[in-house]
mmCIF file of C-alpha atoms in Angstrom:
data_model
loop_
_atom_site.group_PDB
_atom_site.id
_atom_site.type_symbol
_atom_site.label_atom_id
_atom_site.label_comp_id
_atom_site.label_asym_id
_atom_site.label_seq_id
_atom_site.Cartn_x
_atom_site.Cartn_y
_atom_site.Cartn_z
ATOM 1 C CA UNK A 398 94.130 22.420 0.413
ATOM 2 C CA UNK A 399 94.912 18.878 -0.853
ATOM 3 C CA UNK A 400 98.426 19.051 0.535
ATOM 4 C CA UNK A 401 98.676 16.778 3.601
ATOM 5 C CA UNK A 402 101.611 18.701 5.068
ATOM 6 C CA UNK A 403 100.927 20.760 8.201
ATOM 7 C CA UNK A 404 100.980 24.432 7.204
ATOM 8 C CA UNK A 405 101.663 26.871 10.056
ATOM 9 C CA UNK A 406 100.452 30.428 9.713
ATOM 10 C CA UNK A 407 100.800 33.311 12.148
ATOM 11 C CA UNK A 408 97.445 35.030 12.392
ATOM 12 C CA UNK A 409 97.014 38.480 13.951
ATOM 13 C CA UNK A 410 93.704 39.122 15.669
ATOM 14 C CA UNK A 411 93.208 42.917 15.878
ATOM 15 C CA UNK A 412 90.633 45.631 16.333
ATOM 16 C CA UNK A 413 90.547 49.326 15.380
ATOM 17 C CA UNK A 414 89.565 51.901 17.922
ATOM 18 C CA UNK A 415 89.238 55.690 17.191
ATOM 19 C CA UNK A 416 90.977 55.291 13.877
ATOM 20 C CA UNK A 417 93.977 53.658 15.510
ATOM 21 C CA UNK A 418 95.050 50.010 14.942
ATOM 22 C CA UNK A 419 95.589 48.004 18.162
ATOM 23 C CA UNK A 420 96.710 44.369 18.159
ATOM 24 C CA UNK A 421 95.091 42.300 20.927
ATOM 25 C CA UNK A 422 97.154 39.087 20.605
ATOM 26 C CA UNK A 423 98.780 36.722 18.175
ATOM 27 C CA UNK A 424 98.765 32.867 18.132
ATOM 28 C CA UNK A 425 99.965 30.007 15.931
ATOM 29 C CA UNK A 426 97.145 28.317 14.047
ATOM 30 C CA UNK A 427 97.740 25.013 12.240
ATOM 31 C CA UNK A 428 96.018 23.934 9.061
ATOM 32 C CA UNK A 429 96.357 20.153 8.496
ATOM 33 C CA UNK A 430 94.709 17.149 6.946
ATOM 34 C CA UNK A 431 92.706 15.249 9.591
ATOM 35 C CA UNK A 432 93.239 11.438 9.600
ATOM 36 C CA UNK A 433 90.126 9.754 8.245
ATOM 37 C CA UNK A 434 91.190 6.093 7.824
ATOM 38 C CA UNK A 435 91.355 4.865 11.414
ATOM 39 C CA UNK A 436 91.822 1.472 13.042
ATOM 40 C CA UNK A 437 90.529 0.769 16.536
ATOM 41 C CA UNK A 438 91.615 -1.813 19.101
ATOM 42 C CA UNK A 439 89.628 -3.206 20.814
ATOM 43 C CA UNK A 440 86.132 -2.729 19.415
ATOM 44 C CA UNK A 441 84.330 -3.684 22.630
ATOM 45 C CA UNK A 442 84.648 -3.089 26.357
ATOM 46 C CA UNK A 443 83.056 -3.540 29.752
ATOM 47 C CA UNK A 444 79.851 -1.593 30.452
ATOM 48 C CA UNK A 445 81.508 -0.374 33.658
ATOM 49 C CA UNK A 446 84.087 1.475 31.580
ATOM 50 C CA UNK A 447 87.849 1.643 31.938
ATOM 51 C CA UNK A 448 88.745 -0.134 28.688
ATOM 52 C CA UNK A 449 91.845 1.392 27.104
ATOM 53 C CA UNK A 450 91.055 1.954 23.423
ATOM 54 C CA UNK A 451 93.845 2.509 20.914
ATOM 55 C CA UNK A 452 93.024 4.517 17.787
ATOM 56 C CA UNK A 453 95.603 4.458 15.033
ATOM 57 C CA UNK A 454 95.975 5.786 11.508
ATOM 58 C CA UNK A 455 96.097 3.330 8.612
ATOM 59 C CA UNK A 456 98.113 5.656 6.373
ATOM 60 C CA UNK A 457 101.664 6.503 7.443
ATOM 61 C CA UNK A 458 101.143 10.049 6.140
ATOM 62 C CA UNK A 459 98.072 10.594 8.351
ATOM 63 C CA UNK A 460 99.329 11.884 11.673
ATOM 64 C CA UNK A 461 97.807 13.109 14.905
ATOM 65 C CA UNK A 462 99.183 16.200 16.594
ATOM 66 C CA UNK A 463 99.668 16.601 20.313
ATOM 67 C CA UNK A 464 97.368 19.590 20.449
ATOM 68 C CA UNK A 465 96.210 19.258 24.028
ATOM 69 C CA UNK A 466 92.653 19.101 22.695
ATOM 70 C CA UNK A 467 92.569 15.400 21.769
ATOM 71 C CA UNK A 468 89.214 13.857 22.671
ATOM 72 C CA UNK A 469 87.272 10.630 22.075
ATOM 73 C CA UNK A 470 83.515 10.521 21.887
ATOM 74 C CA UNK A 471 81.558 7.360 22.662
ATOM 75 C CA UNK A 472 78.028 8.011 21.523
ATOM 76 C CA UNK A 473 77.159 11.185 23.398
ATOM 77 C CA UNK A 474 79.938 10.966 26.006
ATOM 78 C CA UNK A 475 83.249 12.754 25.378
ATOM 79 C CA UNK A 476 86.447 11.806 27.234
ATOM 80 C CA UNK A 477 90.038 13.027 27.137
ATOM 81 C CA UNK A 478 92.446 11.218 24.819
ATOM 82 C CA UNK A 479 96.162 10.626 25.300
ATOM 83 C CA UNK A 480 98.737 11.289 22.579
ATOM 84 C CA UNK A 481 100.890 8.146 22.262
ATOM 85 C CA UNK A 482 102.646 8.802 18.952
ATOM 86 C CA UNK A 483 101.922 10.668 15.722
ATOM 87 C CA UNK A 484 99.999 7.612 14.559
ATOM 88 C CA UNK A 485 98.300 6.460 17.794
ATOM 89 C CA UNK A 486 96.101 8.024 20.469
ATOM 90 C CA UNK A 487 94.326 6.225 23.275
ATOM 91 C CA UNK A 488 91.405 6.881 25.557
ATOM 92 C CA UNK A 489 89.555 5.091 28.356
ATOM 93 C CA UNK A 490 85.907 4.238 27.903
ATOM 94 C CA UNK A 491 83.286 5.855 30.129
ATOM 95 C CA UNK A 492 80.802 3.863 32.207
ATOM 96 C CA UNK A 493 77.560 3.081 30.405
ATOM 97 C CA UNK A 494 74.102 2.339 31.757
ATOM 98 C CA UNK A 495 73.860 -0.949 29.891
ATOM 99 C CA UNK A 496 74.737 -2.984 26.821
ATOM 100 C CA UNK A 497 74.945 -0.736 23.774
ATOM 101 C CA UNK A 498 76.592 -0.160 20.401
ATOM 102 C CA UNK A 499 77.726 3.431 19.914
ATOM 103 C CA UNK A 500 79.628 5.484 17.369
ATOM 104 C CA UNK A 501 83.239 6.223 18.271
ATOM 105 C CA UNK A 502 84.761 9.489 17.059
ATOM 106 C CA UNK A 503 88.022 11.357 17.699
ATOM 107 C CA UNK A 504 89.009 15.011 17.488
ATOM 108 C CA UNK A 505 92.331 16.824 17.511
ATOM 109 C CA UNK A 506 90.948 20.324 18.134
ATOM 110 C CA UNK A 507 88.015 19.635 20.418
ATOM 111 C CA UNK A 508 85.555 20.633 17.697
ATOM 112 C CA UNK A 509 85.915 18.600 14.515
ATOM 113 C CA UNK A 510 85.228 14.899 15.176
ATOM 114 C CA UNK A 511 86.182 12.102 12.787
ATOM 115 C CA UNK A 512 84.119 8.905 12.743
ATOM 116 C CA UNK A 513 86.151 5.836 13.852
ATOM 117 C CA UNK A 514 83.355 3.274 13.510
ATOM 118 C CA UNK A 515 81.316 1.475 16.149
ATOM 119 C CA UNK A 516 82.153 0.460 19.704
ATOM 120 C CA UNK A 517 80.240 -2.120 21.778
ATOM 121 C CA UNK A 518 79.700 -1.972 25.535
ATOM 122 C CA UNK A 519 79.198 -5.476 26.942
ATOM 123 C CA UNK A 520 79.067 -7.205 30.327
ATOM 124 C CA UNK A 521 82.092 -9.283 31.307
ATOM 125 C CA UNK A 522 81.968 -12.877 30.061
ATOM 126 C CA UNK A 523 81.819 -15.768 32.524
ATOM 127 C CA UNK A 524 83.121 -19.341 32.516
ATOM 128 C CA UNK A 525 80.931 -22.251 33.602
ATOM 129 C CA UNK A 526 83.194 -25.182 32.714
ATOM 130 C CA UNK A 527 86.069 -26.295 30.487
ATOM 131 C CA UNK A 528 86.844 -29.551 28.691
ATOM 132 C CA UNK A 529 89.346 -31.119 29.065
ATOM 133 C CA UNK A 530 90.512 -29.949 32.474
ATOM 134 C CA UNK A 531 94.049 -31.270 31.955
ATOM 135 C CA UNK A 532 96.571 -31.973 29.217
ATOM 136 C CA UNK A 533 100.056 -33.368 28.878
ATOM 137 C CA UNK A 534 102.339 -30.348 28.685
ATOM 138 C CA UNK A 535 104.325 -31.403 25.638
ATOM 139 C CA UNK A 536 101.231 -32.460 23.669
ATOM 140 C CA UNK A 537 99.096 -29.314 23.916
ATOM 141 C CA UNK A 538 95.290 -29.297 23.834
ATOM 142 C CA UNK A 539 92.212 -27.576 22.455
ATOM 143 C CA UNK A 540 90.199 -26.395 25.450
ATOM 144 C CA UNK A 541 86.439 -25.995 24.987
ATOM 145 C CA UNK A 542 84.918 -23.296 27.199
ATOM 146 C CA UNK A 543 81.253 -23.232 28.184
ATOM 147 C CA UNK A 544 80.115 -19.885 29.543
ATOM 148 C CA UNK A 545 77.931 -16.832 29.066
ATOM 149 C CA UNK A 546 78.404 -13.409 27.479
ATOM 150 C CA UNK A 547 81.016 -14.585 24.981
ATOM 151 C CA UNK A 548 81.268 -12.171 22.068
ATOM 152 C CA UNK A 549 83.306 -12.082 18.875
ATOM 153 C CA UNK A 550 82.446 -8.538 17.705
ATOM 154 C CA UNK A 551 85.785 -7.148 18.787
ATOM 155 C CA UNK A 552 87.765 -9.959 17.186
ATOM 156 C CA UNK A 553 90.175 -9.830 20.114
ATOM 157 C CA UNK A 554 88.780 -12.593 22.346
ATOM 158 C CA UNK A 555 91.532 -14.170 24.428
ATOM 159 C CA UNK A 556 91.968 -17.040 26.869
ATOM 160 C CA UNK A 557 94.411 -16.588 29.723
ATOM 161 C CA UNK A 558 96.118 -19.443 31.577
ATOM 162 C CA UNK A 559 97.596 -18.180 34.836
ATOM 163 C CA UNK A 560 99.832 -20.523 36.811
ATOM 164 C CA UNK A 561 98.493 -20.734 40.366
ATOM 165 C CA UNK A 562 100.981 -19.223 42.784
ATOM 166 C CA UNK A 563 102.917 -17.416 40.042
ATOM 167 C CA UNK A 564 100.568 -14.568 39.069
ATOM 168 C CA UNK A 565 100.077 -12.673 35.835
ATOM 169 C CA UNK A 566 103.807 -12.481 35.172
ATOM 170 C CA UNK A 567 103.660 -16.144 34.208
ATOM 171 C CA UNK A 568 100.328 -15.997 32.367
ATOM 172 C CA UNK A 569 99.945 -17.435 28.866
ATOM 173 C CA UNK A 570 97.400 -15.776 26.573
ATOM 174 C CA UNK A 571 96.036 -17.446 23.440
ATOM 175 C CA UNK A 572 93.446 -16.394 20.880
ATOM 176 C CA UNK A 573 89.899 -17.565 21.615
ATOM 177 C CA UNK A 574 87.673 -18.750 18.801
ATOM 178 C CA UNK A 575 84.173 -17.654 19.818
ATOM 179 C CA UNK A 576 81.614 -20.112 18.433
ATOM 180 C CA UNK A 577 78.559 -18.456 19.992
ATOM 181 C CA UNK A 578 77.602 -16.562 23.142
ATOM 182 C CA UNK A 579 77.983 -19.748 25.220
ATOM 183 C CA UNK A 580 80.984 -21.557 23.779
ATOM 184 C CA UNK A 581 84.563 -20.880 22.707
ATOM 185 C CA UNK A 582 87.688 -22.845 21.788
ATOM 186 C CA UNK A 583 91.239 -22.057 22.868
ATOM 187 C CA UNK A 584 94.265 -23.895 21.526
ATOM 188 C CA UNK A 585 97.171 -24.406 23.932
ATOM 189 C CA UNK A 586 100.405 -25.009 22.047
ATOM 190 C CA UNK A 587 102.797 -27.828 22.891
ATOM 191 C CA UNK A 588 105.052 -26.966 25.805
ATOM 192 C CA UNK A 589 103.521 -23.520 26.311
ATOM 193 C CA UNK A 590 102.265 -24.232 29.836
ATOM 194 C CA UNK A 591 104.496 -25.135 32.746
ATOM 195 C CA UNK A 592 103.621 -28.346 34.567
ATOM 196 C CA UNK A 593 101.160 -27.526 37.357
ATOM 197 C CA UNK A 594 97.705 -26.088 37.955
ATOM 198 C CA UNK A 595 96.458 -23.036 36.061
ATOM 199 C CA UNK A 596 93.487 -20.689 36.375
ATOM 200 C CA UNK A 597 91.624 -20.184 33.082
ATOM 201 C CA UNK A 598 89.798 -16.920 32.342
ATOM 202 C CA UNK A 599 88.437 -15.453 29.113
ATOM 203 C CA UNK A 600 88.157 -11.956 27.659
ATOM 204 C CA UNK A 601 86.069 -10.618 24.783
ATOM 205 C CA UNK A 602 88.574 -7.866 24.016
ATOM 206 C CA UNK A 603 91.950 -9.029 25.307
ATOM 207 C CA UNK A 604 91.829 -6.633 28.289
ATOM 208 C CA UNK A 605 89.029 -7.296 30.763
ATOM 209 C CA UNK A 606 88.819 -10.922 31.843
ATOM 210 C CA UNK A 607 86.016 -12.923 33.399
ATOM 211 C CA UNK A 608 85.853 -12.884 37.182
ATOM 212 C CA UNK A 609 84.785 -16.536 37.081
ATOM 213 C CA UNK A 610 87.414 -19.114 36.177
ATOM 214 C CA UNK A 611 88.091 -22.822 35.799
ATOM 215 C CA UNK A 612 91.031 -24.974 36.876
ATOM 216 C CA UNK A 613 93.306 -26.555 34.275
ATOM 217 C CA UNK A 614 96.196 -28.935 34.973
ATOM 218 C CA UNK A 615 99.257 -29.205 32.783
ATOM 219 C CA UNK A 616 100.844 -32.542 33.583
ATOM 220 C CA UNK A 617 104.213 -34.015 32.768
ATOM 221 C CA UNK A 618 104.538 -36.955 30.424
ATOM 222 C CA UNK A 619 103.829 -39.877 32.726
ATOM 223 C CA UNK A 620 104.505 -43.375 31.453
ATOM 224 C CA UNK A 621 103.183 -46.737 32.573
ATOM 225 C CA UNK A 622 105.780 -49.389 31.829
ATOM 226 C CA UNK A 623 104.312 -52.461 33.463
ATOM 227 C CA UNK A 624 101.659 -53.707 35.868
ATOM 228 C CA UNK A 625 101.420 -56.734 38.141
ATOM 229 C CA UNK A 626 99.351 -58.836 38.224
ATOM 230 C CA UNK A 627 97.902 -58.831 34.725
ATOM 231 C CA UNK A 628 94.591 -60.373 35.742
ATOM 232 C CA UNK A 629 91.856 -60.285 38.344
ATOM 233 C CA UNK A 630 88.629 -62.068 39.232
ATOM 234 C CA UNK A 631 85.089 -61.132 38.197
ATOM 235 C CA UNK A 632 83.369 -58.959 40.837
ATOM 236 C CA UNK A 633 86.478 -58.857 43.059
ATOM 237 C CA UNK A 634 89.109 -56.151 43.495
ATOM 238 C CA UNK A 635 92.787 -56.781 42.875
ATOM 239 C CA UNK A 636 95.651 -54.591 44.085
ATOM 240 C CA UNK A 637 97.561 -53.778 40.910
ATOM 241 C CA UNK A 638 101.140 -52.558 41.216
ATOM 242 C CA UNK A 639 101.824 -49.982 38.489
ATOM 243 C CA UNK A 640 105.426 -49.321 37.483
ATOM 244 C CA UNK A 641 106.391 -46.326 35.377
ATOM 245 C CA UNK A 642 107.703 -42.785 35.527
ATOM 246 C CA UNK A 643 106.414 -39.249 36.102
ATOM 247 C CA UNK A 644 103.707 -40.117 38.625
ATOM 248 C CA UNK A 645 104.492 -37.272 41.046
ATOM 249 C CA UNK A 646 101.881 -34.514 40.899
ATOM 250 C CA UNK A 647 99.202 -36.661 39.253
ATOM 251 C CA UNK A 648 95.770 -37.358 40.688
ATOM 252 C CA UNK A 649 95.477 -40.641 38.811
ATOM 253 C CA UNK A 650 92.638 -42.996 38.068
ATOM 254 C CA UNK A 651 93.320 -46.571 37.059
ATOM 255 C CA UNK A 652 90.712 -47.870 34.645
ATOM 256 C CA UNK A 653 89.647 -50.844 32.571
ATOM 257 C CA UNK A 654 88.315 -50.222 29.057
ATOM 258 C CA UNK A 655 86.269 -52.675 27.037
ATOM 259 C CA UNK A 656 86.825 -53.488 23.360
ATOM 260 C CA UNK A 657 84.859 -50.388 22.298
ATOM 261 C CA UNK A 658 87.041 -48.109 24.429
ATOM 262 C CA UNK A 659 84.338 -47.486 27.030
ATOM 263 C CA UNK A 660 85.515 -47.225 30.614
ATOM 264 C CA UNK A 661 83.886 -50.047 32.603
ATOM 265 C CA UNK A 662 85.541 -49.498 35.967
ATOM 266 C CA UNK A 663 87.941 -46.998 37.530
ATOM 267 C CA UNK A 664 89.464 -46.214 40.914
ATOM 268 C CA UNK A 665 91.850 -43.617 42.294
ATOM 269 C CA UNK A 666 95.438 -44.749 42.371
ATOM 270 C CA UNK A 667 97.723 -44.279 45.364
ATOM 271 C CA UNK A 668 101.098 -42.816 44.393
ATOM 272 C CA UNK A 669 103.972 -44.244 46.426
ATOM 273 C CA UNK A 670 106.726 -42.419 44.545
ATOM 274 C CA UNK A 671 107.475 -41.023 41.094
ATOM 275 C CA UNK A 672 107.785 -44.527 39.605
ATOM 276 C CA UNK A 673 105.277 -46.600 41.596
ATOM 277 C CA UNK A 674 101.561 -46.530 42.349
ATOM 278 C CA UNK A 675 98.972 -48.997 43.607
ATOM 279 C CA UNK A 676 95.412 -49.368 42.343
ATOM 280 C CA UNK A 677 92.835 -51.531 44.162
ATOM 281 C CA UNK A 678 91.051 -52.283 40.906
ATOM 282 C CA UNK A 679 87.775 -54.253 40.729
ATOM 283 C CA UNK A 680 86.853 -56.398 37.766
ATOM 284 C CA UNK A 681 83.318 -55.769 36.478
ATOM 285 C CA UNK A 682 80.512 -58.043 37.551
ATOM 286 C CA UNK A 683 79.098 -60.303 34.853
ATOM 287 C CA UNK A 684 75.414 -61.210 34.890
ATOM 288 C CA UNK A 685 75.866 -63.554 31.926
ATOM 289 C CA UNK A 686 78.662 -65.943 30.985
ATOM 290 C CA UNK A 687 80.320 -65.475 34.348
ATOM 291 C CA UNK A 688 82.459 -68.531 33.641
ATOM 292 C CA UNK A 689 84.099 -66.813 30.666
ATOM 293 C CA UNK A 690 87.277 -64.738 30.876
ATOM 294 C CA UNK A 691 87.081 -61.169 29.587
ATOM 295 C CA UNK A 692 89.961 -59.151 28.187
ATOM 296 C CA UNK A 693 90.153 -55.420 28.968
ATOM 297 C CA UNK A 694 92.669 -52.622 28.436
ATOM 298 C CA UNK A 695 94.326 -51.158 31.538
ATOM 299 C CA UNK A 696 95.039 -47.426 31.376
ATOM 300 C CA UNK A 697 95.850 -44.598 33.760
ATOM 301 C CA UNK A 698 93.954 -41.289 33.492
ATOM 302 C CA UNK A 699 94.198 -37.954 35.239
ATOM 303 C CA UNK A 700 91.181 -37.365 37.437
ATOM 304 C CA UNK A 701 87.891 -36.587 35.757
ATOM 305 C CA UNK A 702 88.985 -35.517 32.288
ATOM 306 C CA UNK A 703 89.642 -38.659 30.272
ATOM 307 C CA UNK A 704 93.288 -37.697 29.667
ATOM 308 C CA UNK A 705 95.351 -40.848 29.310
ATOM 309 C CA UNK A 706 98.867 -40.789 30.689
ATOM 310 C CA UNK A 707 99.570 -44.480 30.166
ATOM 311 C CA UNK A 708 101.374 -44.095 26.882
ATOM 312 C CA UNK A 709 99.881 -47.421 25.777
ATOM 313 C CA UNK A 710 97.191 -49.884 26.751
ATOM 314 C CA UNK A 711 98.137 -52.975 28.746
ATOM 315 C CA UNK A 712 95.968 -56.104 28.419
ATOM 316 C CA UNK A 713 94.250 -57.087 31.658
ATOM 317 C CA UNK A 714 92.144 -60.212 32.078
ATOM 318 C CA UNK A 715 89.178 -60.701 34.370
ATOM 319 C CA UNK A 716 88.644 -64.392 35.034
ATOM 320 C CA UNK A 717 86.081 -66.470 36.882
ATOM 321 C CA UNK A 718 87.145 -67.557 40.351
ATOM 322 C CA UNK A 719 88.809 -70.969 39.976
ATOM 323 C CA UNK A 720 87.536 -73.938 41.958
ATOM 324 C CA UNK A 721 89.659 -76.662 43.581
ATOM 325 C CA UNK A 722 88.391 -80.221 43.714
ATOM 326 C CA UNK A 723 91.383 -82.194 44.953
ATOM 327 C CA UNK A 724 95.087 -82.170 45.813
ATOM 328 C CA UNK A 725 97.526 -84.953 45.128
ATOM 329 C CA UNK A 726 99.191 -85.745 47.405
ATOM 330 C CA UNK A 727 96.836 -84.351 49.959
ATOM 331 C CA UNK A 728 99.377 -84.545 52.774
ATOM 332 C CA UNK A 729 103.119 -84.738 53.410
ATOM 333 C CA UNK A 730 105.280 -85.362 56.404
ATOM 334 C CA UNK A 731 106.159 -82.223 58.332
ATOM 335 C CA UNK A 732 109.685 -83.595 58.654
ATOM 336 C CA UNK A 733 110.168 -83.805 54.896
ATOM 337 C CA UNK A 734 113.366 -82.175 53.646
ATOM 338 C CA UNK A 735 112.405 -82.399 49.988
ATOM 339 C CA UNK A 736 110.361 -80.209 47.689
ATOM 340 C CA UNK A 737 107.038 -81.827 46.989
ATOM 341 C CA UNK A 738 105.111 -81.364 43.702
ATOM 342 C CA UNK A 739 101.426 -80.872 44.443
ATOM 343 C CA UNK A 740 98.883 -81.486 41.675
ATOM 344 C CA UNK A 741 95.820 -79.292 42.010
ATOM 345 C CA UNK A 742 92.770 -80.413 40.068
ATOM 346 C CA UNK A 743 89.663 -78.301 39.617
ATOM 347 C CA UNK A 744 88.180 -75.877 37.085
ATOM 348 C CA UNK A 745 88.615 -72.325 35.794
ATOM 349 C CA UNK A 746 92.414 -72.305 35.781
ATOM 350 C CA UNK A 747 94.011 -69.858 33.317
ATOM 351 C CA UNK A 748 97.546 -69.501 32.001
ATOM 352 C CA UNK A 749 98.381 -66.197 33.682
ATOM 353 C CA UNK A 750 101.574 -64.597 34.889
ATOM 354 C CA UNK A 751 101.405 -64.722 38.654
ATOM 355 C CA UNK A 752 99.508 -68.018 38.783
ATOM 356 C CA UNK A 753 100.261 -69.305 42.283
ATOM 357 C CA UNK A 754 99.193 -71.573 45.094
ATOM 358 C CA UNK A 755 98.852 -70.414 48.664
ATOM 359 C CA UNK A 756 99.148 -72.784 51.587
ATOM 360 C CA UNK A 757 98.015 -71.573 54.974
ATOM 361 C CA UNK A 758 98.645 -73.033 58.389
ATOM 362 C CA UNK A 759 98.792 -72.003 61.987
ATOM 363 C CA UNK A 760 102.423 -71.038 61.437
ATOM 364 C CA UNK A 761 101.712 -68.700 58.528
ATOM 365 C CA UNK A 762 101.262 -68.531 54.751
ATOM 366 C CA UNK A 763 103.334 -70.095 51.998
ATOM 367 C CA UNK A 764 102.881 -68.761 48.446
ATOM 368 C CA UNK A 765 104.560 -70.537 45.532
ATOM 369 C CA UNK A 766 104.272 -70.063 41.771
ATOM 370 C CA UNK A 767 102.201 -72.622 39.902
ATOM 371 C CA UNK A 768 102.691 -74.319 36.551
ATOM 372 C CA UNK A 769 99.676 -74.321 34.255
ATOM 373 C CA UNK A 770 98.854 -77.758 32.859
ATOM 374 C CA UNK A 771 95.237 -77.321 31.702
ATOM 375 C CA UNK A 772 92.072 -75.454 32.713
ATOM 376 C CA UNK A 773 91.473 -78.348 35.125
ATOM 377 C CA UNK A 774 95.001 -78.863 36.422
ATOM 378 C CA UNK A 775 97.911 -76.852 37.820
ATOM 379 C CA UNK A 776 101.002 -77.952 39.706
ATOM 380 C CA UNK A 777 102.676 -76.283 42.674
ATOM 381 C CA UNK A 778 105.978 -77.253 44.264
ATOM 382 C CA UNK A 779 105.755 -77.084 48.021
ATOM 383 C CA UNK A 780 109.152 -76.265 49.509
ATOM 384 C CA UNK A 781 110.839 -78.487 52.070
ATOM 385 C CA UNK A 782 109.351 -77.781 55.439
ATOM 386 C CA UNK A 783 111.956 -79.519 57.581
ATOM 387 C CA UNK A 784 109.913 -79.106 60.755
#
């Protein structure tokens, strides 16, 4: 019949004995159109079995019946199927001996199987590394995954970001773009991940995920507002005070970048509070033109991933160490009650914020700001000593 409606018919099964008619039993037998246009999700699963496969009808008039005889057949292995709705049944894959592509079929009566296409049995994928390993939460990121066993046959590859300490209830799943068996890309949308550390896993079919993982940090929007001082000395380290916001929770690196954007030096920063950190930052050594000042860009990065959290680059100068030739006057009375201008002549002086003179004695140190006059001259005002 071409009619797709289920047609019930009561059929009597009987036998005749000694010229007498005797009915053995009666049962309801259904004649129906078997669904032939089927969609399957997912199309691949773990070789160890246990993948839940959903088989649905494409046509709303093609329906399954809850006959009690629903079965799925993977290659030569038949398993029970579960009736979910008139348009969907599901079954769990059996364990296979190895990687294989098999024909998937489904039956409603335990006898007549309908081809549902292919199904692939694959080993679980694994993750070797990810890049980047951190991103600013409200900026999002495209995470590149390097691994093995990545497969796009199913079309359901998924990356999962699970917040450490929260569990799967807080997991975020995004579609994975499989490039080849060793690389994939996953796009994390802006604001989709809570600030904190996450465990990244990947699945070929959206169900079974890799047992190996990689750590990913979602950081808040940190901002560097200012640094002091704005210069250092070639080959020497300077403690740079970094003022800003959102430093808590970072594992920061302070770095200097040259004009091409290449990082020439970097050190871990020490966070004092959410708005203040210190970096003991060395200026690069110069083998040539060591008497020339070099301009760099100061930036703050999260550890190891090249993610800038500075917001902007701050100019930082590395200068040659200045030399002092003479002071004028070279001495004052310890009983002086007046401020005394001291002219310092030498070489290598630069007009820098924080330019200062330091006077040391047995009674301690005196540091005063200096006025820049020329590369060979600065002036410092020594306060009244009144001793």
